[in-house]
Amino acid sequence: MSNAVTYEEWSSISDTFPVDDKTKGALGVLEWAYRVYPENQIVYASSFGAEAIVLIDLIQQVKHDAHIVFLDTALHFPETYDVIKKIQEKFPTLRIEMKKPELSLDEQREKFGSALWKRDPNKCCEIRKVIPLRETLSAKQAWISGLRREQSPTRANTEFVNKDDKFKNIKLCPLIHWTWDEVWDYIREKDLPYNQLHDQNYPSIGCFPCTQPVGDDGDSRAGRWSGSGKTECGLHT
């Protein structure tokens, strides 16, 4: 595995990564990724949720000045911006890009009406998340994501290395074998900063109009777009 896996040359190589180490293969995937992809061809698209904190800590062990992009929709909770600031202070050499959509909230309201997220959440996600990420990934061979298999049924078959038909590149998911408890064990063991909303029953945190706390019996995505039938923002579908 000395050459970068491109979209055209993609084949399943996930089984070649050992998963019997402490990171369940995550560190090995990241070491491979940053070895085979040029630094200007790989980016981590981070939500700065719990999984993201684990990934950021692992990434900085491999690539201390890695490029990380956060999709700044201008609709995030204050707690999300707080944890980004704390991560910037803890890992100052990481290159964290705050990627904003082309339309401001005022411009979106003028063009599509107020509270688009209520009337057409898919369109709102497209404008504020999907298009900005597509702009970021248009010149990248690969991107890193914090998907885990146990998060939801739509993510149960995720591999370490995935052909991404949406963005026409390779999506790397180092944490696929991690459980929610293992994510938190790692955060506590390393004493890493995290979004304080996690302590208020928010396992998955997105934009504030579309994120609710969940009960103990809900899956980790149950609080996103609650009651709408929508479970994904469109980045992974």
Backbone as JSON, one array per atom type, in Angstrom:
{
  "sequence": "MSNAVTYEEWSSISDTFPVDDKTKGALGVLEWAYRVYPENQIVYASSFGAEAIVLIDLIQQVKHDAHIVFLDTALHFPETYDVIKKIQEKFPTLRIEMKKPELSLDEQREKFGSALWKRDPNKCCEIRKVIPLRETLSAKQAWISGLRREQSPTRANTEFVNKDDKFKNIKLCPLIHWTWDEVWDYIREKDLPYNQLHDQNYPSIGCFPCTQPVGDDGDSRAGRWSGSGKTECGLHT",
  "N": [[0.84, -1.2, 0.0], [1.75, 1.36, -0.98], [1.09, 3.4, -2.66], [-1.14, 6.15, -3.27], [-4.64, 5.73, -2.96], [-6.79, 6.29, -5.47], [-9.87, 7.76, -6.67], [-10.61, 6.6, -9.14], [-9.09, 4.27, -9.12], [-10.0, 2.83, -7.06], [-10.34, 0.22, -4.7], [-11.36, -2.37, -2.45], [-9.62, -2.14, 0.46], [-9.79, -2.23, 3.11], [-9.7, -4.43, 4.82], [-7.05, -4.95, 5.16], [-5.99, -3.56, 7.23], [-4.88, -3.99, 10.5], [-6.93, -4.58, 13.37], [-6.61, -5.04, 16.0], [-5.29, -3.47, 17.78], [-4.92, -0.82, 20.28], [-6.32, 1.34, 19.25], [-8.11, 0.23, 17.55], [-7.44, -0.01, 14.85], [-7.55, 2.59, 13.91], [-5.37, 4.42, 14.19], [-3.5, 3.23, 12.53], [-4.76, 3.45, 10.02], [-4.77, 6.23, 9.72], [-1.99, 6.79, 9.75], [-1.23, 5.49, 7.4], [-2.79, 6.94, 5.56], [-1.81, 9.62, 5.7], [0.7, 9.12, 4.83], [0.51, 8.25, 2.18], [-1.07, 10.07, 0.76], [-0.55, 13.28, -0.6], [-0.01, 16.26, 1.38], [-1.61, 18.36, 0.59], [-3.72, 17.13, -0.54], [-5.43, 15.84, 1.11], [-7.88, 16.06, 3.67], [-9.39, 16.63, 6.84], [-12.72, 16.63, 7.54], [-14.37, 18.06, 9.99], [-16.69, 17.79, 12.69], [-16.4, 18.53, 15.25], [-17.57, 17.15, 17.3], [-17.87, 14.45, 19.72], [-16.61, 12.15, 18.59], [-15.0, 13.47, 16.79], [-13.18, 14.8, 18.41], [-11.62, 12.7, 19.38], [-10.54, 11.81, 16.93], [-9.1, 14.09, 16.11], [-7.12, 14.21, 18.07], [-5.77, 11.82, 17.5], [-4.99, 12.3, 14.85], [-3.24, 14.51, 15.12], [-1.11, 13.26, 16.27], [0.0, 11.97, 14.18], [0.19, 13.81, 12.06], [1.08, 16.84, 12.69], [0.43, 19.31, 11.71], [-1.92, 19.08, 10.3], [-4.55, 19.6, 7.89], [-7.67, 20.74, 8.74], [-11.12, 21.01, 8.28], [-13.94, 22.88, 9.17], [-17.37, 23.06, 8.82], [-18.79, 25.92, 8.85], [-21.75, 26.88, 9.47], [-22.98, 29.07, 10.5], [-24.97, 28.61, 12.22], [-24.45, 27.15, 14.44], [-24.24, 25.86, 17.81], [-23.25, 27.9, 20.63], [-21.57, 26.45, 22.31], [-20.27, 24.74, 20.59], [-18.56, 26.39, 19.11], [-17.0, 27.15, 21.26], [-15.61, 24.79, 21.94], [-14.09, 24.42, 19.66], [-12.33, 26.59, 19.84], [-10.94, 25.83, 22.15], [-9.66, 23.5, 21.24], [-8.03, 24.62, 19.27], [-6.33, 26.05, 20.91], [-5.1, 23.98, 22.33], [-3.89, 22.42, 20.36], [-2.05, 24.08, 18.6], [-0.69, 24.0, 16.15], [-2.22, 22.73, 14.26], [-4.04, 23.18, 11.24], [-6.82, 24.75, 11.14], [-9.63, 25.32, 9.34], [-12.31, 27.5, 8.96], [-14.95, 27.0, 7.24], [-17.21, 28.77, 5.39], [-20.59, 29.1, 4.08], [-21.59, 30.27, 0.79], [-23.81, 31.98, 0.84], [-24.91, 34.29, 3.24], [-26.81, 34.14, 6.32], [-28.79, 36.12, 6.22], [-28.87, 36.64, 3.46], [-29.7, 34.14, 2.57], [-32.24, 34.05, 3.71], [-33.49, 36.15, 2.31], [-33.54, 35.09, -0.25], [-34.75, 32.55, -0.06], [-36.68, 32.68, 1.88], [-37.71, 32.91, 5.37], [-36.33, 30.9, 8.03], [-35.54, 28.47, 6.62], [-34.65, 25.96, 7.28], [-36.74, 24.79, 8.65], [-38.81, 24.48, 6.77], [-37.66, 23.3, 4.51], [-35.42, 21.34, 5.15], [-33.48, 19.81, 3.8], [-32.69, 21.41, 1.66], [-31.59, 23.56, 3.04], [-29.42, 22.3, 4.33], [-28.01, 21.59, 2.06], [-27.2, 24.08, 1.03], [-25.7, 25.17, 3.15], [-23.95, 23.24, 4.05], [-23.39, 20.96, 2.3], [-22.66, 22.04, -0.28], [-20.52, 23.83, 0.49], [-18.7, 21.86, 1.48], [-18.29, 20.36, -0.82], [-16.96, 22.26, -2.36], [-14.58, 22.43, -0.91], [-13.59, 19.81, -1.17], [-13.22, 19.48, -3.85], [-10.7, 19.67, -4.91], [-9.35, 17.65, -3.7], [-7.94, 14.41, -3.08], [-8.71, 12.71, -1.08], [-10.69, 12.44, 1.91], [-11.22, 12.69, 5.45], [-13.38, 11.21, 7.83], [-15.49, 11.01, 10.75], [-17.23, 8.83, 11.01], [-18.95, 6.13, 12.61], [-19.76, 2.68, 12.83], [-21.81, 1.88, 14.58], [-23.37, 4.08, 14.94], [-25.74, 4.55, 13.45], [-28.26, 2.86, 11.44], [-27.79, 3.56, 8.75], [-25.1, 3.83, 8.62], [-23.92, 1.47, 9.14], [-22.49, -0.23, 7.46], [-20.14, 0.97, 6.82], [-16.75, 1.29, 5.75], [-13.16, 1.24, 6.42], [-11.87, 2.44, 4.24], [-13.47, 4.09, 1.72], [-15.25, 4.35, -1.32], [-16.28, 7.35, -2.51], [-18.97, 8.36, -4.02], [-20.4, 10.68, -4.12], [-18.7, 12.93, -3.76], [-16.69, 12.25, -5.42], [-14.22, 11.05, -4.68], [-12.01, 9.59, -2.22], [-13.21, 8.42, 0.86], [-12.17, 8.29, 4.12], [-12.56, 6.47, 7.04], [-11.64, 6.2, 10.06], [-12.65, 5.4, 12.58], [-14.52, 3.33, 12.57], [-14.93, 0.94, 14.01], [-15.2, 1.65, 16.64], [-16.92, 1.98, 19.76], [-19.5, 3.97, 21.35], [-18.97, 4.2, 24.09], [-16.23, 3.66, 24.12], [-15.23, 5.84, 22.74], [-15.68, 7.85, 24.63], [-14.2, 6.89, 26.79], [-11.63, 7.25, 25.8], [-11.51, 10.06, 25.49], [-11.73, 10.87, 28.16], [-9.52, 9.57, 29.32], [-7.4, 10.86, 28.04], [-7.91, 13.4, 28.8], [-9.23, 15.37, 27.2], [-10.56, 18.35, 25.67], [-14.09, 18.87, 25.18], [-17.33, 19.17, 23.59], [-19.62, 20.73, 25.63], [-22.32, 20.24, 25.51], [-22.63, 17.55, 25.2], [-22.85, 16.58, 27.75], [-25.43, 17.08, 28.33], [-27.21, 15.31, 27.2], [-26.9, 15.37, 24.42], [-25.88, 13.54, 22.02], [-25.18, 13.66, 19.31], [-24.28, 16.48, 17.55], [-25.34, 19.19, 15.77], [-26.45, 21.87, 13.8], [-28.12, 24.4, 15.72], [-30.98, 24.84, 15.32], [-31.88, 22.38, 14.46], [-31.2, 20.32, 16.14], [-31.71, 18.24, 18.87], [-31.86, 17.17, 22.34], [-31.57, 13.69, 23.33], [-33.26, 10.71, 24.52], [-32.21, 8.07, 26.78], [-32.57, 5.69, 25.44], [-32.47, 6.24, 22.77], [-30.94, 6.2, 19.45], [-27.69, 7.45, 18.51], [-28.1, 9.38, 16.64], [-30.65, 10.27, 16.89], [-31.53, 12.73, 17.78], [-31.26, 14.54, 15.73], [-32.79, 16.57, 13.39], [-35.31, 15.95, 14.43], [-38.42, 14.28, 14.25], [-38.82, 14.76, 11.57], [-38.17, 12.78, 9.79], [-35.81, 12.91, 8.49], [-32.43, 11.98, 8.6], [-29.79, 12.38, 7.93], [-27.4, 14.87, 6.96], [-26.65, 15.02, 4.38], [-24.03, 14.86, 3.63], [-23.01, 12.33, 3.74], [-24.56, 10.69, 2.22]],
  "CA": [[0.0, 0.0, 0.0], [2.65, 2.49, -1.02], [0.56, 4.44, -3.52], [-2.44, 6.68, -2.89], [-5.81, 5.13, -3.59], [-7.58, 7.33, -6.1], [-11.27, 7.4, -6.93], [-10.69, 5.69, -10.28], [-8.39, 3.02, -8.84], [-10.46, 2.35, -5.76], [-10.7, -1.18, -4.43], [-11.49, -2.54, -1.01], [-8.37, -2.5, 1.16], [-10.02, -2.05, 4.54], [-9.35, -5.63, 5.59], [-5.6, -5.07, 5.34], [-5.57, -2.84, 8.43], [-5.13, -4.72, 11.75], [-7.85, -3.88, 14.27], [-6.42, -5.59, 17.34], [-4.52, -2.55, 18.61], [-5.72, -0.02, 21.19], [-7.18, 2.27, 18.51], [-8.95, -0.57, 16.64], [-7.05, 0.24, 13.47], [-7.67, 3.99, 13.53], [-4.06, 5.04, 14.04], [-2.89, 2.65, 11.34], [-5.4, 4.05, 8.85], [-4.29, 7.61, 9.6], [-0.58, 6.76, 9.36], [-1.22, 5.14, 5.98], [-3.39, 8.02, 4.77], [-0.92, 10.77, 5.6], [1.9, 8.7, 4.12], [0.3, 8.05, 0.74], [-1.69, 11.24, 0.13], [0.14, 14.56, -0.36], [-0.72, 17.01, 2.41], [-2.62, 19.24, -0.01], [-4.73, 16.28, -1.17], [-6.22, 15.16, 2.14], [-8.41, 16.98, 4.67], [-10.36, 16.08, 7.78], [-13.93, 17.44, 7.7], [-14.66, 17.79, 11.4], [-17.87, 18.37, 13.33], [-15.97, 18.85, 16.61], [-18.3, 16.35, 18.27], [-17.03, 13.57, 20.53], [-15.74, 11.36, 17.71], [-14.04, 14.38, 16.19], [-12.12, 15.08, 19.38], [-10.74, 11.54, 19.33], [-9.82, 11.82, 15.66], [-8.14, 15.2, 16.11], [-5.98, 13.81, 18.9], [-5.01, 10.81, 16.76], [-4.41, 12.93, 13.67], [-2.09, 15.35, 15.45], [0.02, 12.38, 16.56], [0.57, 11.56, 12.89], [0.42, 15.0, 11.23], [0.8, 17.89, 13.67], [-0.1, 20.49, 11.04], [-2.95, 18.6, 9.38], [-5.62, 20.51, 7.48], [-8.99, 20.36, 9.25], [-12.13, 21.97, 7.87], [-15.2, 22.89, 9.9], [-18.41, 23.7, 8.02], [-19.36, 26.94, 9.73], [-23.04, 27.24, 8.9], [-23.47, 30.24, 11.26], [-26.13, 28.15, 13.0], [-23.98, 26.22, 15.45], [-24.36, 26.24, 19.22], [-22.06, 28.56, 21.2], [-20.68, 25.42, 22.89], [-19.45, 24.18, 19.51], [-17.47, 27.34, 18.86], [-16.14, 27.12, 22.44], [-14.69, 23.65, 21.9], [-13.13, 24.69, 18.58], [-11.32, 27.48, 20.4], [-10.11, 25.04, 23.07], [-8.81, 22.63, 20.42], [-7.01, 25.48, 18.66], [-5.34, 26.37, 21.95], [-4.38, 22.77, 22.72], [-3.1, 21.96, 19.22], [-1.93, 25.31, 17.8], [-0.1, 23.82, 14.82], [-3.24, 22.25, 13.33], [-4.57, 24.23, 10.36], [-8.27, 24.61, 11.21], [-10.3, 26.25, 8.43], [-13.74, 27.7, 9.2], [-15.51, 27.12, 5.89], [-18.55, 29.35, 5.42], [-21.32, 29.01, 2.82], [-21.59, 31.49, -0.03], [-24.89, 32.84, 1.29], [-25.09, 34.56, 4.66], [-28.18, 33.82, 6.75], [-29.67, 37.16, 5.69], [-29.02, 36.41, 2.02], [-30.52, 32.94, 2.41], [-33.63, 34.43, 4.02], [-34.0, 36.96, 1.21], [-33.7, 34.26, -1.45], [-35.58, 31.36, 0.14], [-37.63, 32.88, 2.96], [-37.17, 32.72, 6.72], [-36.29, 29.56, 8.64], [-35.55, 27.45, 5.58], [-34.42, 24.66, 7.92], [-38.03, 24.22, 9.06], [-39.63, 24.17, 5.61], [-36.94, 22.44, 3.58], [-34.1, 21.13, 5.77], [-32.52, 19.29, 2.83], [-32.15, 22.55, 0.91], [-30.74, 24.31, 3.96], [-28.17, 21.53, 4.47], [-27.28, 21.67, 0.79], [-26.6, 25.4, 0.92], [-24.82, 25.55, 4.25], [-22.99, 22.18, 4.36], [-22.98, 20.11, 1.17], [-21.94, 22.83, -1.28], [-19.2, 24.21, 1.01], [-17.78, 20.73, 1.53], [-17.93, 20.04, -2.2], [-15.93, 23.23, -2.76], [-13.34, 22.05, -0.23], [-13.11, 18.51, -1.62], [-13.08, 19.43, -5.3], [-9.29, 19.52, -5.26], [-8.75, 16.67, -2.8], [-8.06, 13.0, -3.41], [-9.28, 11.95, 0.03], [-11.08, 13.18, 3.11], [-11.38, 11.87, 6.65], [-14.66, 11.41, 8.51], [-15.58, 10.31, 12.03], [-18.35, 7.88, 11.05], [-18.82, 4.85, 13.3], [-20.8, 1.76, 12.37], [-22.92, 1.74, 15.51], [-24.1, 5.35, 15.06], [-27.08, 4.45, 12.86], [-28.33, 1.83, 10.4], [-27.25, 4.03, 7.48], [-23.64, 3.84, 8.69], [-23.5, 0.16, 9.64], [-21.6, -0.93, 6.52], [-19.0, 1.83, 6.5], [-15.44, 0.66, 5.8], [-12.06, 2.18, 6.64], [-11.63, 3.14, 2.97], [-14.75, 4.07, 1.01], [-15.41, 5.09, -2.56], [-17.29, 8.39, -2.28], [-19.55, 8.75, -5.3], [-20.94, 12.05, -4.04], [-17.64, 13.92, -3.92], [-15.76, 11.71, -6.41], [-12.9, 10.83, -4.12], [-11.97, 8.53, -1.23], [-13.55, 8.82, 2.22], [-11.51, 7.45, 5.11], [-13.31, 6.47, 8.3], [-10.8, 5.41, 10.97], [-13.29, 5.01, 13.85], [-15.71, 2.5, 12.3], [-15.1, -0.14, 14.99], [-15.29, 2.19, 17.99], [-18.22, 2.16, 20.38], [-19.69, 5.26, 22.02], [-18.25, 4.15, 25.37], [-14.79, 3.72, 23.85], [-14.94, 7.24, 22.41], [-15.63, 8.63, 25.87], [-13.06, 6.41, 27.57], [-10.43, 7.88, 25.24], [-11.55, 11.48, 25.82], [-11.45, 11.03, 29.6], [-8.15, 9.13, 29.58], [-6.48, 11.88, 27.53], [-8.34, 14.69, 29.35], [-9.4, 16.24, 26.04], [-11.74, 19.21, 25.7], [-15.2, 18.37, 24.37], [-18.52, 20.01, 23.58], [-20.33, 20.53, 26.89], [-23.68, 19.75, 25.24], [-22.65, 16.1, 25.37], [-23.26, 16.31, 29.13], [-26.85, 17.39, 28.42], [-27.91, 14.34, 26.35], [-26.75, 15.64, 22.98], [-24.78, 12.7, 21.52], [-24.81, 14.15, 17.98], [-24.51, 17.92, 17.64], [-25.23, 19.92, 14.51], [-26.96, 23.24, 13.92], [-29.04, 24.46, 16.87], [-32.42, 24.69, 15.05], [-32.21, 21.02, 14.03], [-30.58, 19.37, 17.06], [-32.41, 18.12, 20.15], [-31.33, 16.09, 23.2], [-32.24, 12.4, 23.13], [-33.38, 9.85, 25.68], [-31.17, 7.05, 26.91], [-32.82, 4.56, 24.55], [-32.39, 6.66, 21.38], [-29.62, 6.06, 18.87], [-26.92, 8.69, 18.65], [-28.55, 10.36, 15.64], [-32.09, 10.47, 17.07], [-31.84, 14.12, 18.05], [-31.04, 15.37, 14.55], [-34.0, 16.76, 12.58], [-36.31, 15.12, 15.11], [-39.78, 14.36, 13.79], [-38.91, 15.09, 10.15], [-37.83, 11.64, 8.95], [-34.46, 13.16, 7.98], [-31.41, 11.49, 9.53], [-28.47, 12.75, 7.48], [-27.35, 16.21, 6.38], [-26.36, 14.91, 2.95], [-22.6, 14.7, 3.39], [-22.64, 10.91, 3.7], [-25.56, 9.94, 1.45]],
  "C": [[0.88, 1.25, 0.0], [2.11, 3.65, -1.85], [-0.81, 4.88, -3.05], [-3.54, 5.97, -3.65], [-6.66, 6.24, -4.16], [-9.0, 6.84, -6.32], [-11.37, 6.37, -8.06], [-10.12, 4.31, -9.97], [-8.9, 2.32, -7.6], [-10.74, 0.85, -5.76], [-10.69, -1.34, -2.93], [-10.17, -2.99, -0.4], [-8.56, -2.45, 2.66], [-9.57, -3.24, 5.37], [-7.85, -5.77, 5.83], [-5.1, -4.34, 6.58], [-5.88, -3.67, 9.67], [-6.03, -3.9, 12.67], [-7.7, -4.35, 15.72], [-5.54, -4.71, 18.23], [-5.47, -1.7, 19.45], [-6.68, 0.91, 20.46], [-8.07, 1.55, 17.49], [-8.69, -0.22, 15.16], [-7.01, 1.7, 13.08], [-6.3, 4.64, 13.28], [-3.35, 4.52, 12.8], [-3.46, 3.24, 10.06], [-4.88, 5.47, 8.63], [-2.83, 7.67, 9.19], [-0.45, 6.45, 7.88], [-1.7, 6.31, 5.13], [-2.44, 9.19, 4.59], [0.43, 10.41, 4.97], [1.68, 8.68, 2.61], [-0.34, 9.24, 0.04], [-0.86, 12.49, 0.41], [-0.69, 15.42, 0.59], [-1.77, 17.96, 1.84], [-3.74, 18.46, -0.69], [-5.6, 15.54, -0.16], [-6.64, 16.17, 3.2], [-9.34, 16.22, 5.6], [-11.51, 17.06, 7.9], [-14.52, 17.13, 9.06], [-15.91, 18.5, 11.88], [-17.55, 18.92, 14.71], [-16.91, 18.26, 17.66], [-17.34, 15.4, 18.98], [-16.07, 12.75, 19.66], [-14.65, 12.23, 17.11], [-12.88, 14.68, 17.13], [-11.12, 13.93, 19.43], [-9.89, 11.57, 18.07], [-8.77, 12.93, 15.61], [-6.91, 14.83, 16.92], [-5.13, 12.77, 18.18], [-4.3, 11.42, 15.56], [-3.17, 13.74, 14.02], [-0.88, 14.53, 15.88], [0.75, 11.99, 15.29], [1.01, 12.76, 12.06], [0.07, 16.23, 12.05], [0.23, 19.15, 13.04], [-1.16, 20.12, 10.01], [-3.99, 19.68, 9.09], [-6.96, 19.95, 7.95], [-9.98, 21.42, 8.82], [-13.39, 21.78, 8.71], [-16.21, 23.67, 9.08], [-19.18, 24.66, 8.92], [-20.65, 27.49, 9.12], [-23.59, 28.55, 9.46], [-24.7, 29.9, 12.08], [-25.71, 27.17, 14.1], [-24.2, 26.77, 16.86], [-23.1, 27.0, 19.67], [-21.06, 27.55, 21.76], [-19.78, 24.8, 21.83], [-18.28, 25.1, 19.2], [-16.49, 27.37, 20.05], [-15.14, 25.98, 22.35], [-13.69, 23.79, 20.75], [-11.99, 25.56, 19.1], [-10.37, 26.72, 21.33], [-9.17, 24.1, 22.31], [-7.7, 23.43, 19.75], [-5.92, 25.83, 19.67], [-4.5, 25.16, 22.32], [-3.45, 22.28, 21.61], [-2.89, 23.12, 18.24], [-1.36, 25.13, 16.41], [-1.09, 23.24, 13.81], [-3.79, 23.42, 12.52], [-6.1, 24.05, 10.26], [-8.91, 25.72, 10.37], [-11.8, 26.3, 8.76], [-14.39, 28.01, 7.86], [-16.96, 27.6, 5.95], [-19.25, 29.16, 4.08], [-21.28, 30.33, 2.06], [-22.64, 32.49, 0.44], [-24.83, 33.06, 2.79], [-26.51, 34.16, 5.04], [-29.17, 34.86, 6.23], [-29.92, 36.97, 4.2], [-29.87, 35.18, 1.74], [-31.98, 33.26, 2.67], [-34.25, 35.24, 2.88], [-34.33, 36.11, -0.02], [-34.72, 33.14, -1.27], [-36.64, 31.53, 1.21], [-37.01, 32.54, 4.3], [-37.23, 31.26, 7.14], [-36.41, 28.45, 7.61], [-35.38, 26.06, 6.18], [-35.71, 24.0, 8.4], [-38.83, 23.73, 7.86], [-38.97, 23.18, 4.65], [-35.53, 22.21, 4.13], [-33.06, 20.59, 4.8], [-31.87, 20.43, 2.03], [-31.21, 23.37, 1.79], [-29.4, 23.61, 4.14], [-27.34, 21.6, 3.19], [-26.52, 22.99, 0.69], [-25.47, 25.6, 1.93], [-23.77, 24.48, 4.57], [-22.48, 21.46, 3.12], [-22.16, 20.89, 0.15], [-20.59, 23.3, -0.75], [-18.21, 23.05, 1.08], [-17.36, 20.32, 0.13], [-16.85, 20.99, -2.7], [-14.58, 22.85, -2.15], [-12.74, 20.79, -0.85], [-12.85, 18.44, -3.12], [-11.64, 19.23, -5.74], [-8.57, 18.5, -4.38], [-8.94, 15.25, -3.31], [-8.8, 12.23, -2.33], [-9.69, 12.9, 1.15], [-11.37, 12.2, 4.23], [-12.69, 12.23, 7.33], [-14.69, 10.57, 9.79], [-16.74, 9.33, 12.12], [-17.98, 6.62, 11.83], [-19.99, 3.96, 12.89], [-22.01, 1.72, 13.28], [-23.77, 3.01, 15.62], [-25.53, 5.25, 14.56], [-27.08, 3.35, 11.82], [-27.71, 2.27, 9.08], [-25.73, 4.01, 7.45], [-23.06, 2.48, 9.05], [-22.52, -0.56, 8.74], [-20.4, -0.09, 6.1], [-17.69, 1.07, 6.67], [-14.38, 1.7, 6.16], [-11.85, 3.07, 5.41], [-12.88, 2.98, 2.12], [-14.68, 4.88, -0.27], [-16.56, 6.07, -2.38], [-17.81, 8.89, -3.62], [-20.05, 10.19, -5.29], [-19.88, 13.09, -4.36], [-16.51, 13.44, -4.84], [-14.32, 11.61, -5.88], [-12.98, 9.68, -3.11], [-12.3, 9.1, 0.15], [-12.97, 7.8, 3.2], [-12.21, 7.59, 6.45], [-12.58, 5.62, 9.34], [-11.51, 4.84, 12.18], [-14.44, 4.03, 13.68], [-15.96, 1.44, 13.36], [-15.25, 0.35, 16.43], [-16.73, 2.24, 18.46], [-18.29, 3.55, 21.01], [-18.93, 5.31, 23.34], [-16.74, 4.27, 25.18], [-14.36, 5.14, 23.46], [-14.76, 8.05, 23.69], [-14.51, 8.18, 26.8], [-11.77, 7.1, 27.12], [-10.38, 9.36, 25.62], [-11.18, 11.71, 27.29], [-10.01, 10.65, 29.93], [-7.14, 10.2, 29.17], [-6.81, 13.28, 28.05], [-8.48, 15.73, 28.24], [-10.61, 17.14, 26.21], [-12.83, 18.63, 24.82], [-16.38, 19.31, 24.49], [-19.36, 19.7, 24.82], [-21.77, 20.08, 26.69], [-23.77, 18.23, 25.35], [-23.08, 15.71, 26.79], [-24.74, 16.58, 29.35], [-27.67, 16.55, 27.46], [-27.97, 14.74, 24.89], [-25.61, 14.77, 22.46], [-24.27, 13.16, 20.16], [-25.22, 15.62, 17.9], [-24.28, 18.57, 16.28], [-25.66, 21.36, 14.72], [-28.04, 23.29, 14.99], [-30.52, 24.35, 16.49], [-32.84, 23.23, 14.81], [-31.61, 19.95, 14.94], [-31.29, 19.42, 18.41], [-31.7, 17.08, 21.01], [-32.14, 14.82, 22.98], [-32.32, 11.66, 24.46], [-32.3, 8.78, 25.68], [-31.33, 5.91, 25.92], [-32.75, 4.95, 23.08], [-31.02, 6.4, 20.81], [-28.96, 7.44, 18.82], [-27.33, 9.76, 17.65], [-30.0, 10.78, 15.85], [-32.47, 11.93, 17.29], [-31.68, 15.06, 16.87], [-32.29, 15.39, 13.68], [-35.16, 15.94, 13.13], [-37.71, 15.37, 14.57], [-39.94, 14.61, 12.3], [-38.7, 13.89, 9.24], [-36.44, 11.76, 8.34], [-33.45, 12.7, 9.02], [-30.0, 11.87, 9.15], [-28.51, 14.13, 6.84], [-27.08, 16.18, 4.89], [-24.89, 14.76, 2.63], [-22.22, 13.25, 3.16], [-23.66, 10.06, 2.95], [-25.57, 10.43, 0.01]]
}
